[in-house]
mmCIF file of C-alpha atoms and ligand atoms in Angstrom:
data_model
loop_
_atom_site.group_PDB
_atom_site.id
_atom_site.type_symbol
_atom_site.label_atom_id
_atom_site.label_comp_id
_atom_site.label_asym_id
_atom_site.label_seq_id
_atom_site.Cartn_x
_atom_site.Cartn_y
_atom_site.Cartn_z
ATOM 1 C CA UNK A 7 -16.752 14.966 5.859
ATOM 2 C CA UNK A 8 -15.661 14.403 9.504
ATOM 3 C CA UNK A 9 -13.588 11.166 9.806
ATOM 4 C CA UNK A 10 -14.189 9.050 12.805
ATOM 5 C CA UNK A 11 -11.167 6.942 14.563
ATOM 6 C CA UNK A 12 -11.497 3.741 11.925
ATOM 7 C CA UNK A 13 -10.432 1.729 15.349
ATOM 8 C CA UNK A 14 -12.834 2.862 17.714
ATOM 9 C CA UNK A 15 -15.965 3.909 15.421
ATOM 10 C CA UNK A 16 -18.193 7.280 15.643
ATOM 11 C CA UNK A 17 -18.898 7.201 19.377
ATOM 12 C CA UNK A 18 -15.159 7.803 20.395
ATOM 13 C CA UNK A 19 -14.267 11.029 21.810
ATOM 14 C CA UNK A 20 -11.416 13.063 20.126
ATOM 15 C CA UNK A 21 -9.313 15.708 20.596
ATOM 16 C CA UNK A 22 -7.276 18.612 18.199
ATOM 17 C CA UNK A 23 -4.014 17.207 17.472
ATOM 18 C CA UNK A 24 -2.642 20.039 15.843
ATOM 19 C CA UNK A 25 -1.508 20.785 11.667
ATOM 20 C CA UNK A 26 0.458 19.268 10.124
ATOM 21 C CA UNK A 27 1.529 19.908 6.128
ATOM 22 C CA UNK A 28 -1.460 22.735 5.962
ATOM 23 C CA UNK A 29 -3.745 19.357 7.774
ATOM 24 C CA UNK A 30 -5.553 19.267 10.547
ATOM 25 C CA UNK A 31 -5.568 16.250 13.137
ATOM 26 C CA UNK A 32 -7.141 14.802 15.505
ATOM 27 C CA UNK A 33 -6.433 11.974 18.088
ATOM 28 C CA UNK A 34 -8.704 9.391 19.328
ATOM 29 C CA UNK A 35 -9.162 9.744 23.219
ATOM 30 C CA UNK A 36 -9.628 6.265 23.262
ATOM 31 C CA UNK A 37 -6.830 4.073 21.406
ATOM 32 C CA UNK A 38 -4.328 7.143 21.031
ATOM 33 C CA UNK A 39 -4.508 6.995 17.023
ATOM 34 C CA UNK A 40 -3.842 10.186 15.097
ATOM 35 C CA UNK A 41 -6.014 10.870 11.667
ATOM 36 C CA UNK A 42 -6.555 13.229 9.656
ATOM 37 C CA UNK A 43 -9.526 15.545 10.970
ATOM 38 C CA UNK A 44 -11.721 15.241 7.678
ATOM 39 C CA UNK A 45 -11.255 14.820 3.852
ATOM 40 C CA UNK A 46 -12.989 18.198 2.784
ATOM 41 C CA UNK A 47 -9.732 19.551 1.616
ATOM 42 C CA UNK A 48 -8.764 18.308 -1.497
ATOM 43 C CA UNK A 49 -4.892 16.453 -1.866
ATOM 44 C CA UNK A 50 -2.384 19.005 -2.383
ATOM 45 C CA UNK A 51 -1.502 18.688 -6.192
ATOM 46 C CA UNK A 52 2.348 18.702 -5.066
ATOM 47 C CA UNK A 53 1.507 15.182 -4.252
ATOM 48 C CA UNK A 54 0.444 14.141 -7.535
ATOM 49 C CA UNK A 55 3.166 15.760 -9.199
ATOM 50 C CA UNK A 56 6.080 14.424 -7.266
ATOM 51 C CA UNK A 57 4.718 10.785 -7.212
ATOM 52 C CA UNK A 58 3.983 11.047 -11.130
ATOM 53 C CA UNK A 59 7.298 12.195 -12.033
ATOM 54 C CA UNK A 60 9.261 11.255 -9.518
ATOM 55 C CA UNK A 61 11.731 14.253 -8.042
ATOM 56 C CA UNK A 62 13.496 16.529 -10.638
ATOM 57 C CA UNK A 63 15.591 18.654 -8.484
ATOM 58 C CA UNK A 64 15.433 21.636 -11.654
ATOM 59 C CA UNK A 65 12.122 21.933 -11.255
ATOM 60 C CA UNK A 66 11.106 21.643 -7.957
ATOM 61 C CA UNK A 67 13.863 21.649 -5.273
ATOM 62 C CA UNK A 68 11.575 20.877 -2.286
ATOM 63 C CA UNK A 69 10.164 17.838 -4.169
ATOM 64 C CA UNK A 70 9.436 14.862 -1.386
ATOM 65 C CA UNK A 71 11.044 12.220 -3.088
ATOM 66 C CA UNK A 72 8.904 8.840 -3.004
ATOM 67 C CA UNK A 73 10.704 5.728 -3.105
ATOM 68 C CA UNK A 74 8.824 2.842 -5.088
ATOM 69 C CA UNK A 75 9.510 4.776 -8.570
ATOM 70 C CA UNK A 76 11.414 3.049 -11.335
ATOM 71 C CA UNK A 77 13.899 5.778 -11.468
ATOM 72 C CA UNK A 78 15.007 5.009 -7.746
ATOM 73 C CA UNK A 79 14.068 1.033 -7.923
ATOM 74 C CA UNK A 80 16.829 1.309 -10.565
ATOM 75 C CA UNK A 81 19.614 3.582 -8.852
ATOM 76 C CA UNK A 82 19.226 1.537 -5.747
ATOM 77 C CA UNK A 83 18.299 -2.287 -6.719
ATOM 78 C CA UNK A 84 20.445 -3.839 -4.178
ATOM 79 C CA UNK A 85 18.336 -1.826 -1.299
ATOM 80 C CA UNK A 86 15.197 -2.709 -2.664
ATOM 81 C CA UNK A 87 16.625 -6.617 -3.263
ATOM 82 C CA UNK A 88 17.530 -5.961 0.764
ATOM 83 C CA UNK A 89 14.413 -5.112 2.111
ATOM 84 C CA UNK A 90 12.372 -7.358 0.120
ATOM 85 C CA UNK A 91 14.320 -10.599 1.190
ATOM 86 C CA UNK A 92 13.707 -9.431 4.911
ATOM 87 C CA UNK A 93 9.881 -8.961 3.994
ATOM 88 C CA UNK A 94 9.498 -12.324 2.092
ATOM 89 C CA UNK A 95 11.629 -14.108 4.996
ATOM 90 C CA UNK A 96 9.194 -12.554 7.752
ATOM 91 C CA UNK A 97 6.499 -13.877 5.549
ATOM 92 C CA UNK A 98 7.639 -17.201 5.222
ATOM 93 C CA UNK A 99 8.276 -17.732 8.830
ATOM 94 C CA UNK A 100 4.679 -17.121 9.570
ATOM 95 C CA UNK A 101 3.914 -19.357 6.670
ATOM 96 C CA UNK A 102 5.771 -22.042 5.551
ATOM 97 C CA UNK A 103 3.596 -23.504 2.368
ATOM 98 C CA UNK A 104 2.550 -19.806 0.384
ATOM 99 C CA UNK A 105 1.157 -20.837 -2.496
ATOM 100 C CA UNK A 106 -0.883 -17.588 -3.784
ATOM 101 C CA UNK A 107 -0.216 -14.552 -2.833
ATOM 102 C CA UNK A 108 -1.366 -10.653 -3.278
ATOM 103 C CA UNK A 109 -0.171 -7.787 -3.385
ATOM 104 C CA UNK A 110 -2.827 -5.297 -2.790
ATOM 105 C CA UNK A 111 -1.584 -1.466 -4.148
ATOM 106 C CA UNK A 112 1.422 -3.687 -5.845
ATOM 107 C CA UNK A 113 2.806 -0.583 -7.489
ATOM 108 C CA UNK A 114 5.516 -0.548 -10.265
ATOM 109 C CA UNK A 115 5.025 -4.743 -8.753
ATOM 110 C CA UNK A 116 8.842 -4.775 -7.127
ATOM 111 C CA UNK A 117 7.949 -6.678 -4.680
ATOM 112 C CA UNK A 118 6.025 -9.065 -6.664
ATOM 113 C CA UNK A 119 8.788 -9.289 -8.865
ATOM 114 C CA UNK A 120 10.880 -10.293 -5.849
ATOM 115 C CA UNK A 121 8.629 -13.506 -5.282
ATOM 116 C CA UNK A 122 7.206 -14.082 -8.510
ATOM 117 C CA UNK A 123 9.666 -17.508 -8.466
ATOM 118 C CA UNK A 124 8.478 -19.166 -5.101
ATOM 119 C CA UNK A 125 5.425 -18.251 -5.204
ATOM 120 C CA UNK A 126 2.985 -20.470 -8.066
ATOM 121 C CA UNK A 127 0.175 -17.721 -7.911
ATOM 122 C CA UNK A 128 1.335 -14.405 -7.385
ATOM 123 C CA UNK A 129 -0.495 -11.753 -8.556
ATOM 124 C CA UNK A 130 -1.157 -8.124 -7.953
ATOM 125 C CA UNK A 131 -4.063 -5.365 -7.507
ATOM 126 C CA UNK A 132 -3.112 -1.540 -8.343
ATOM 127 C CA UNK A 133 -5.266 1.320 -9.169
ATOM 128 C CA UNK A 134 -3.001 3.233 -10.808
ATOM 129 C CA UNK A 135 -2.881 2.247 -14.358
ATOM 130 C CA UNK A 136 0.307 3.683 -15.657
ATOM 131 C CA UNK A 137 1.972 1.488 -12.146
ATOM 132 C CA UNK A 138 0.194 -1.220 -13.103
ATOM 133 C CA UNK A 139 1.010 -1.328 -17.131
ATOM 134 C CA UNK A 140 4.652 -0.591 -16.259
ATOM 135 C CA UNK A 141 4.427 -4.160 -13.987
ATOM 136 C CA UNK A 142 2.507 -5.786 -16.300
ATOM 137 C CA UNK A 143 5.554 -5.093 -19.143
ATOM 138 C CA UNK A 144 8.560 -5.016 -17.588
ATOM 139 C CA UNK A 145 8.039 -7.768 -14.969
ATOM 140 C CA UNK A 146 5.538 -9.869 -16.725
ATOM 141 C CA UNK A 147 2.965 -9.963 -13.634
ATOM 142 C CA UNK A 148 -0.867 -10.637 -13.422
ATOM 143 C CA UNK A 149 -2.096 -7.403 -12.109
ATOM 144 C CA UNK A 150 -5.441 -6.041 -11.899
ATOM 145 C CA UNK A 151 -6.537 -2.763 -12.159
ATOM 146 C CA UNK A 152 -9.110 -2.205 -9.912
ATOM 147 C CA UNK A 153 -9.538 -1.332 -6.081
ATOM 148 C CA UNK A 154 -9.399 -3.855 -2.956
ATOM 149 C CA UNK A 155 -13.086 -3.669 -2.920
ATOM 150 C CA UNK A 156 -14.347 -4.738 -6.076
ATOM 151 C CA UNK A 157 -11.765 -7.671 -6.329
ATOM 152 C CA UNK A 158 -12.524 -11.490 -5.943
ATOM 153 C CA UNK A 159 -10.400 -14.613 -5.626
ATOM 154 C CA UNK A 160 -12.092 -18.000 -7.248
ATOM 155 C CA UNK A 161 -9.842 -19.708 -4.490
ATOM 156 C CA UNK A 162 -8.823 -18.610 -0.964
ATOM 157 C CA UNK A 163 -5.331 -17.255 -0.862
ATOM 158 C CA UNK A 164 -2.188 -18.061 1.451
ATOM 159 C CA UNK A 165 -0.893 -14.341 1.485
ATOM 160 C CA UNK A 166 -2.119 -10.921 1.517
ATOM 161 C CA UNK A 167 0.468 -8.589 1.375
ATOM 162 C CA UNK A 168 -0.489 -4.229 1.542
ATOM 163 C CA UNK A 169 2.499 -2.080 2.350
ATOM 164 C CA UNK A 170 1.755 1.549 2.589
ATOM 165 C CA UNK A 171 -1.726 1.110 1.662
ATOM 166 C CA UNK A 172 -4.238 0.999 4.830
ATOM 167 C CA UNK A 173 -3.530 4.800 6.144
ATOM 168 C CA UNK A 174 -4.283 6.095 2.329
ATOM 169 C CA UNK A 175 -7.817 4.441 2.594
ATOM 170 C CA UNK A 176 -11.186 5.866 3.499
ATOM 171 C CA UNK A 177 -12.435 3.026 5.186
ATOM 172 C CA UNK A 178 -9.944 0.983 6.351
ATOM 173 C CA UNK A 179 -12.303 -1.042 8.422
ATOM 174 C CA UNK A 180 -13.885 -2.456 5.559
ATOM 175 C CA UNK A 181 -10.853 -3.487 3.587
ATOM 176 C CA UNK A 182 -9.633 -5.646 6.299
ATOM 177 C CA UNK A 183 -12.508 -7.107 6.570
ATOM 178 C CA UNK A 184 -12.766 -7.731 2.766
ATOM 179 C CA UNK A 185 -8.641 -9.335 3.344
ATOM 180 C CA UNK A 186 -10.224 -11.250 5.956
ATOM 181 C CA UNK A 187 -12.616 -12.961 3.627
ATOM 182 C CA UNK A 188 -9.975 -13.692 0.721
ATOM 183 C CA UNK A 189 -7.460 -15.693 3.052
ATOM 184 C CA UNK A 190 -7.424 -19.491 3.060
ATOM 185 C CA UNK A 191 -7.364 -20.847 6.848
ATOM 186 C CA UNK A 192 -4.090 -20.437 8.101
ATOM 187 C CA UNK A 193 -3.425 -17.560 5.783
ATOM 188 C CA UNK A 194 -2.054 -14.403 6.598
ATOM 189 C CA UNK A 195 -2.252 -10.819 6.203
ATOM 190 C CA UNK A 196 1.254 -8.602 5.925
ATOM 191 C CA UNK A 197 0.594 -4.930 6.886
HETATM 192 ZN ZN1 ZN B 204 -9.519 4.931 18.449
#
């Protein structure tokens, strides 16, 4: 299936951008964003076993080695303590009374973890379930296990937070739209 620029819509024009990782591109004439060219090919399993198991070097040396894993979250606490406090700062800046907050694709929930004090309603979304049973145990957090679009809010919520989420998603569109719905006037979206 032929993606479309999720900026622009179907009627933009586009042109070959060129391979990257064994992927083909493209990039939309119009707004200059660069997508993948369709979503026949299936995700290489490399992927799945690297962010699974983390990197062991013995077993595969070229491993890419993802960064919101316990086994790194634990090696190099202070840097994740680092750039969270920059993220929640930003966030409280644009909003000085967060309340609720979610973290949509929450993870291992590190960053939730990071707020779960200031924050009275802080919960989390993750459709991985080993990610989100690890959270749920070591960090104590609410988290559901289910995706973006089949989740509801009984109340309108302060802050959305989805890091490294939008550019994995098939419509991207929709789920903003969907974040758009679940904020509380005033309330704001952290990309
Ligand atoms: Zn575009």
């Amino acid at each position: 299936m032929q993606i479309h620029c999720p900026t622009c819509g179907p009627d933009a024009d586009r042109a070959a951008y060129g391979r990257r990782s064994g992927y083909d591109l493209s990039r939309c004439n119009s707004c200059g964003l660069v997508f993948l060219e369709s979503i026949e090919k299936p995700i290489a399993e490399e992927f799945f076993r690297d962010a699974a198991g983390g990197s062991d070097a013995s077993e595969a040396p070229d491993a890419i080695e993802y960064w919101s894993f316990p086994a790194l979250y634990d090696r190099y606490q202070t840097v994740f303590e680092g750039f969270f406090s920059e993220r929640w700062n930003r966030l409280r800046a644009a909003h000085q009374d967060i309340r609720s907050l979610l973290d949509i694709g929450c993870g291992y929930g590190f960053f939730l973890r990071h707020v779960q004090a200031d924050v009275a309603a802080a919960e989390g979304i993750e459709i991985d379930g080993t990610a989100a049973a690890y959270a749920r145990q070591r960090f104590g957090l609410a988290i559901s296990i289910k995706p973006i679009e089949r989740y509801t809010t009984p109340e309108p919520l302060d802050c959305l937070v989805m890091c490294d989420v939008l550019e994995h998603l098939r419509e991207p569109d929709v789920v903003l739209r969907r974040c758009r719905d679940m904020l509380a006037p005033g309330g704001i979206l952290f990309l």
